[in-house]
Coordinates of C-alpha atoms in Angstrom, one line a residue:
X135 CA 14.5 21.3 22.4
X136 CA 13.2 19.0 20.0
X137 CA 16.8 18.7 18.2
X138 CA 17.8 17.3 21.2
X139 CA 14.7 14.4 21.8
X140 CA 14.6 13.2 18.7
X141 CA 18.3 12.7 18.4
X142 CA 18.2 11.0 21.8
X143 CA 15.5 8.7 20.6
X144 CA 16.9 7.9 17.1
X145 CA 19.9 6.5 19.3
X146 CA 17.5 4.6 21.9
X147 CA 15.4 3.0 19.3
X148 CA 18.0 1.9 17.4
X149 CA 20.1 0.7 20.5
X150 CA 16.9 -1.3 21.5
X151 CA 16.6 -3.0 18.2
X152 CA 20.3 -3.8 17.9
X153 CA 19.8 -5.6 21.8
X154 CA 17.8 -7.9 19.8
X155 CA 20.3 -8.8 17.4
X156 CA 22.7 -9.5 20.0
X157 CA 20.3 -11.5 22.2
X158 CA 19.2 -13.7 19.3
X159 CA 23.0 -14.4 19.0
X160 CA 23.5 -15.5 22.4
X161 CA 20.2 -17.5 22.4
X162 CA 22.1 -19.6 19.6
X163 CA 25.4 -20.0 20.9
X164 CA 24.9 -23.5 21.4
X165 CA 22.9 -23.8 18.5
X166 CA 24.3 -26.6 15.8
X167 CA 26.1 -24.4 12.7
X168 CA 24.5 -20.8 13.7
X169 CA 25.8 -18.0 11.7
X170 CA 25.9 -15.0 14.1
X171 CA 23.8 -12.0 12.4
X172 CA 25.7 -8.9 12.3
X173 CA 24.7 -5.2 13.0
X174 CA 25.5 -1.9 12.0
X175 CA 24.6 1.9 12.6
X176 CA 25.0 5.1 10.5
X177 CA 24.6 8.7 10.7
X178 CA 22.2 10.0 8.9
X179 CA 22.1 14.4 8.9
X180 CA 18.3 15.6 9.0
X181 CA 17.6 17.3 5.7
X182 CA 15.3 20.5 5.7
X183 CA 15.4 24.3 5.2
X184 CA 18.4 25.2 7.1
X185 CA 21.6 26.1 5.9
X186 CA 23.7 23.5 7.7
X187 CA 22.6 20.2 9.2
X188 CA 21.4 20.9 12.7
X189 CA 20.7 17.1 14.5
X190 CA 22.1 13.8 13.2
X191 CA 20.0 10.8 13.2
X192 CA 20.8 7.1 13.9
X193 CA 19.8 4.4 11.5
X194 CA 20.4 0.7 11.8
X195 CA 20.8 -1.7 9.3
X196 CA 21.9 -5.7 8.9
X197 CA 24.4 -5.7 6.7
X198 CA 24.0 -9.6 6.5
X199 CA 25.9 -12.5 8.4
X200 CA 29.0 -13.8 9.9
X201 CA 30.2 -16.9 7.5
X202 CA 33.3 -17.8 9.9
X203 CA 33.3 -21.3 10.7
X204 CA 32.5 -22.5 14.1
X205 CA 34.0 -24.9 16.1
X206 CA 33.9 -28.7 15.5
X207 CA 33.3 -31.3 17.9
X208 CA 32.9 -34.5 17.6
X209 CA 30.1 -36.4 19.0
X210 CA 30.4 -40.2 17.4
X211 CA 26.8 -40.3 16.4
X212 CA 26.1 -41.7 12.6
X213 CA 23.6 -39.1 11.8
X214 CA 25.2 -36.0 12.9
X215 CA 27.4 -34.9 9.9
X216 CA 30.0 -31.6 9.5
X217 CA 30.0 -29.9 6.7
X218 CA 33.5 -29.1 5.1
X219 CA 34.5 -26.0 3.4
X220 CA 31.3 -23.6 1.8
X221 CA 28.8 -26.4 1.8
X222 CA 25.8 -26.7 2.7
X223 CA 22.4 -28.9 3.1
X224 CA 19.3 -28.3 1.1
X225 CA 16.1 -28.3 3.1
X226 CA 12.5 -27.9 2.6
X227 CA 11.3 -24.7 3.7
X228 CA 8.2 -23.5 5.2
X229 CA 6.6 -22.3 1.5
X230 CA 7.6 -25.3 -0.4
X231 CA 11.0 -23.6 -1.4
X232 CA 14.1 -25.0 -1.1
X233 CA 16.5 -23.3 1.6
X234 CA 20.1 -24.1 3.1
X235 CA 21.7 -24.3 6.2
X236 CA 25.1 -25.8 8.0
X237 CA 23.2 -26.9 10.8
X238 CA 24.1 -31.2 10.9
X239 CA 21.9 -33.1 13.8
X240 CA 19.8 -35.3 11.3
X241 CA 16.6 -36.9 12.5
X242 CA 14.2 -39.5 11.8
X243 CA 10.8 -38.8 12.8
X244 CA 7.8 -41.4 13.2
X245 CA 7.5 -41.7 9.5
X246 CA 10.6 -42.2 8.4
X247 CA 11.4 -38.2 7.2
X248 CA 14.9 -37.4 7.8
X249 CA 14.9 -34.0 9.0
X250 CA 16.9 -31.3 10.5
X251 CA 15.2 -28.7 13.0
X252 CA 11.9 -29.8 12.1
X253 CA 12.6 -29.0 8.5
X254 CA 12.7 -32.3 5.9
X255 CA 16.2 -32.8 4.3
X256 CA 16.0 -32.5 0.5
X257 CA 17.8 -35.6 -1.6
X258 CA 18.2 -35.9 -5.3
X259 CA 14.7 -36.4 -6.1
X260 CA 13.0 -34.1 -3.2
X261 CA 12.6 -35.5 0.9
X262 CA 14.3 -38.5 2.0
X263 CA 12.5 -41.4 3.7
X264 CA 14.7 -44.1 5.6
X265 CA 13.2 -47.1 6.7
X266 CA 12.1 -47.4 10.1
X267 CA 14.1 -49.0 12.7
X268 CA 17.2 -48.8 10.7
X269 CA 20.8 -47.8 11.1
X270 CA 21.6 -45.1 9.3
X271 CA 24.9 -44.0 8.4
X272 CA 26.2 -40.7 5.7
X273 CA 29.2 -41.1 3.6
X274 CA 31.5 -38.5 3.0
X275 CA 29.7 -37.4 -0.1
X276 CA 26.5 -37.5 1.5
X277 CA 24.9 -40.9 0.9
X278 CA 22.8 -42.4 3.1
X279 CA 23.3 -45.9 3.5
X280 CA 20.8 -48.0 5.8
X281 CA 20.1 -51.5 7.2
X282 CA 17.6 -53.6 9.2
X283 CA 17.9 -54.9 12.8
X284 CA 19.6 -58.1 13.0
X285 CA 20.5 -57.9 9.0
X286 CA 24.0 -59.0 7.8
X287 CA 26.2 -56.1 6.7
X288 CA 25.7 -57.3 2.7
X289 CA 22.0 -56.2 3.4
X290 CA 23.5 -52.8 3.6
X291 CA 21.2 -50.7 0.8
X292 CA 21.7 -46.7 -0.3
X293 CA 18.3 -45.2 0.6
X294 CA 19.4 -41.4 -0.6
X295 CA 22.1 -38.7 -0.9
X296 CA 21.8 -35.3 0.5
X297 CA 21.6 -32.0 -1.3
X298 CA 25.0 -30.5 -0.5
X299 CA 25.4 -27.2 -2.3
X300 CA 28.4 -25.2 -2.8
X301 CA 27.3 -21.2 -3.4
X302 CA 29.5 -18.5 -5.2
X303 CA 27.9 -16.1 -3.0
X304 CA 27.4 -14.9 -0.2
X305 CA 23.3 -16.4 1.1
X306 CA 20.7 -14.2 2.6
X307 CA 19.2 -15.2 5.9
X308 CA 15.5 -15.5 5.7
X309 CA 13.1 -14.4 8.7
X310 CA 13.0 -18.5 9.3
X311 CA 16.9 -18.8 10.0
X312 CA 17.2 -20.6 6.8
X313 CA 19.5 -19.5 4.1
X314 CA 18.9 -18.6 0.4
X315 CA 20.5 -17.3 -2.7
X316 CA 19.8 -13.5 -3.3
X317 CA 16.5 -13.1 -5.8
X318 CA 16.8 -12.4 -9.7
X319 CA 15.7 -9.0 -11.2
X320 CA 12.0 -10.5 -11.3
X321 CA 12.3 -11.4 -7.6
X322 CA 12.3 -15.1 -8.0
X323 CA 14.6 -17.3 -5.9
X324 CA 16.6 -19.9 -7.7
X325 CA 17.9 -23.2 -6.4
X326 CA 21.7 -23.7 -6.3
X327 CA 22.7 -26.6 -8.3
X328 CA 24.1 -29.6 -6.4
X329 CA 27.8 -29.7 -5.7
X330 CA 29.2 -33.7 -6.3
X331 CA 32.6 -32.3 -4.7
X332 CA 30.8 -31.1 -1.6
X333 CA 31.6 -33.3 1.3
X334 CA 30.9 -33.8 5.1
X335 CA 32.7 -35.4 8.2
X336 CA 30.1 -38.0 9.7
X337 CA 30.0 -38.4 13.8
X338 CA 30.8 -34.9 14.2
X339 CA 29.0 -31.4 14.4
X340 CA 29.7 -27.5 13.9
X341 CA 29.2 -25.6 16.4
X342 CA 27.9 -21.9 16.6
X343 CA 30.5 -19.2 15.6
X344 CA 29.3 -16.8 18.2
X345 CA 31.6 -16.4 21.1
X346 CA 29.9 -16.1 24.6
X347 CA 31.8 -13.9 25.8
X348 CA 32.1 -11.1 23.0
X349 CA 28.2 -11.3 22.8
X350 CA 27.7 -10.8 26.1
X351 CA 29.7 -8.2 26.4
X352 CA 28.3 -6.5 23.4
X353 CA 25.4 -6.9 25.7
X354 CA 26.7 -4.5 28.6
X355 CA 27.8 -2.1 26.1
X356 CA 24.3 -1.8 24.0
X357 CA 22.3 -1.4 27.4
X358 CA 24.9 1.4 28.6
X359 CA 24.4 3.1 25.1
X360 CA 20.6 2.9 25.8
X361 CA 20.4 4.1 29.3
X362 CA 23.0 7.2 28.0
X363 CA 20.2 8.4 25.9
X364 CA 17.3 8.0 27.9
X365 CA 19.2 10.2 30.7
X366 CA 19.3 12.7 27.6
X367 CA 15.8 12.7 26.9
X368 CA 15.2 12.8 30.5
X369 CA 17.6 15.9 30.7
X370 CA 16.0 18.0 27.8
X371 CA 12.7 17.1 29.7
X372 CA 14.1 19.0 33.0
X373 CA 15.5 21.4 30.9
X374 CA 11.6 22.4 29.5
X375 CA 9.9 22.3 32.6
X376 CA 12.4 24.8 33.9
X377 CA 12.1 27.2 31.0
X378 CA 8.4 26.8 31.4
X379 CA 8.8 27.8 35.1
X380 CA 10.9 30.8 34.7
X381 CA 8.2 31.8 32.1
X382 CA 5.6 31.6 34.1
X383 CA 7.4 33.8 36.7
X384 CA 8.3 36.5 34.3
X385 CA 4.5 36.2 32.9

């Protein structure tokens, strides 16, 4: 009987966790440059004593993320910026690190940090500060070029270039959402050099490459998956109780 519960909740465990996946996905759909994580199950046979396998687990894995490029749209604001090709933005991340993403709505907060998602953008020589009160625009090749209210276009002065990097791999996705190169054989992250041939679109943004649609119904199918094996377990549970009976009887 227990062959039968544990492969039922192998299945529903796994089912539950890739429902996450799928619902974090969706959550981002209209999320600037999202890379939609992917997710992946396997058979694994039980090993013990017996001469042939007798249940099959499930185990569930995240074989990493989907790289396609989302949509493009273009919005005519000076600070939102599209990345072309494999490049991508250095930013600051949460240990002090330096992390990547393709996600392009630049901000200014009250001191003058540009950021992105909270996160300050990296330049040549580490954050980038704008002036205050200035218009900002990005070049093609990332330089930031701003000038003062009321000023005469010559009083237009390069304040910083971003970080764009250009990896020959595949990046890992971090528990943040950030990106990063995969760690050396001592475990140590390196930062990617910067790319001069990198470039982005300005007035325009990526979109998220996860389709409403196929996530949602990725959804339905997950949940049906999950209620299939909690009818097993609630099956093999009958089942006991009805062996327990008819031993009772014959006791």
């Amino acid at each position: 009987m227990d062959r039968i519960l544990y492969t039922a909740m192998s299945g529903a465990k796994q089912s539950m966790d890739q429902q996450s996946v799928v619902s974090h996905n969706l959550a981002n759909v209209d999320t600037a440059g999202f890379r939609a994580q992917l997710h992946a199950m396997r058979a694994v046979p039980v090993q013990g004593e017996a001469a042939l396998a007798t249940r099959t687990s499930v185990v569930a894995s995240t074989p990493g993320s989907d790289f396609t490029p989302g949509p493009m749209t273009t919005t005519g604001r000076e600070l939102d910026v599209a990345l072309e090709g494999n490049a991508w933005i250095a930013v600051q991340a949460p240990d002090g690190g330096e992390a990547y993403t393709r996600r392009g709505d630049l901000q200014v907060d009250g001191d003058g940090l540009l950021m992105i998602a909270g996160r300050p953008v990296i330049g040549e020589g580490g954050p980038i500060i704008v002036p205050l009160g200035s218009s900002v625009s990005v070049g093609a090749d990332g330089t930031l070029s701003a000038i003062g209210p009321g000023e005469d276009p010559d009083a237009l002065v390069d304040v910083g270039r971003l970080k764009l990097v250009t990896p020959d791999e595949s990046l890992l996705r971090g528990e943040d959402g950030l990106f990063r190169p995969a760690p050396g054989p001592e475990g140590d992250v390196a930062a990617l050099p910067a790319d001069e041939n990198a470039r982005v679109a300005s007035g325009a943004l990526e979109g998220s490459n996860v389709s409403a649609i196929e996530a949602m119904v990725s959804m339905i199918d997950v949940a049906r998956r999950y209620e299939m094996q909690m009818k097993v377990i609630g099956t093999a549970d009958e089942n006991a109780q009805r062996a327990n009976h008819l031993l009772s009887i014959q006791g």
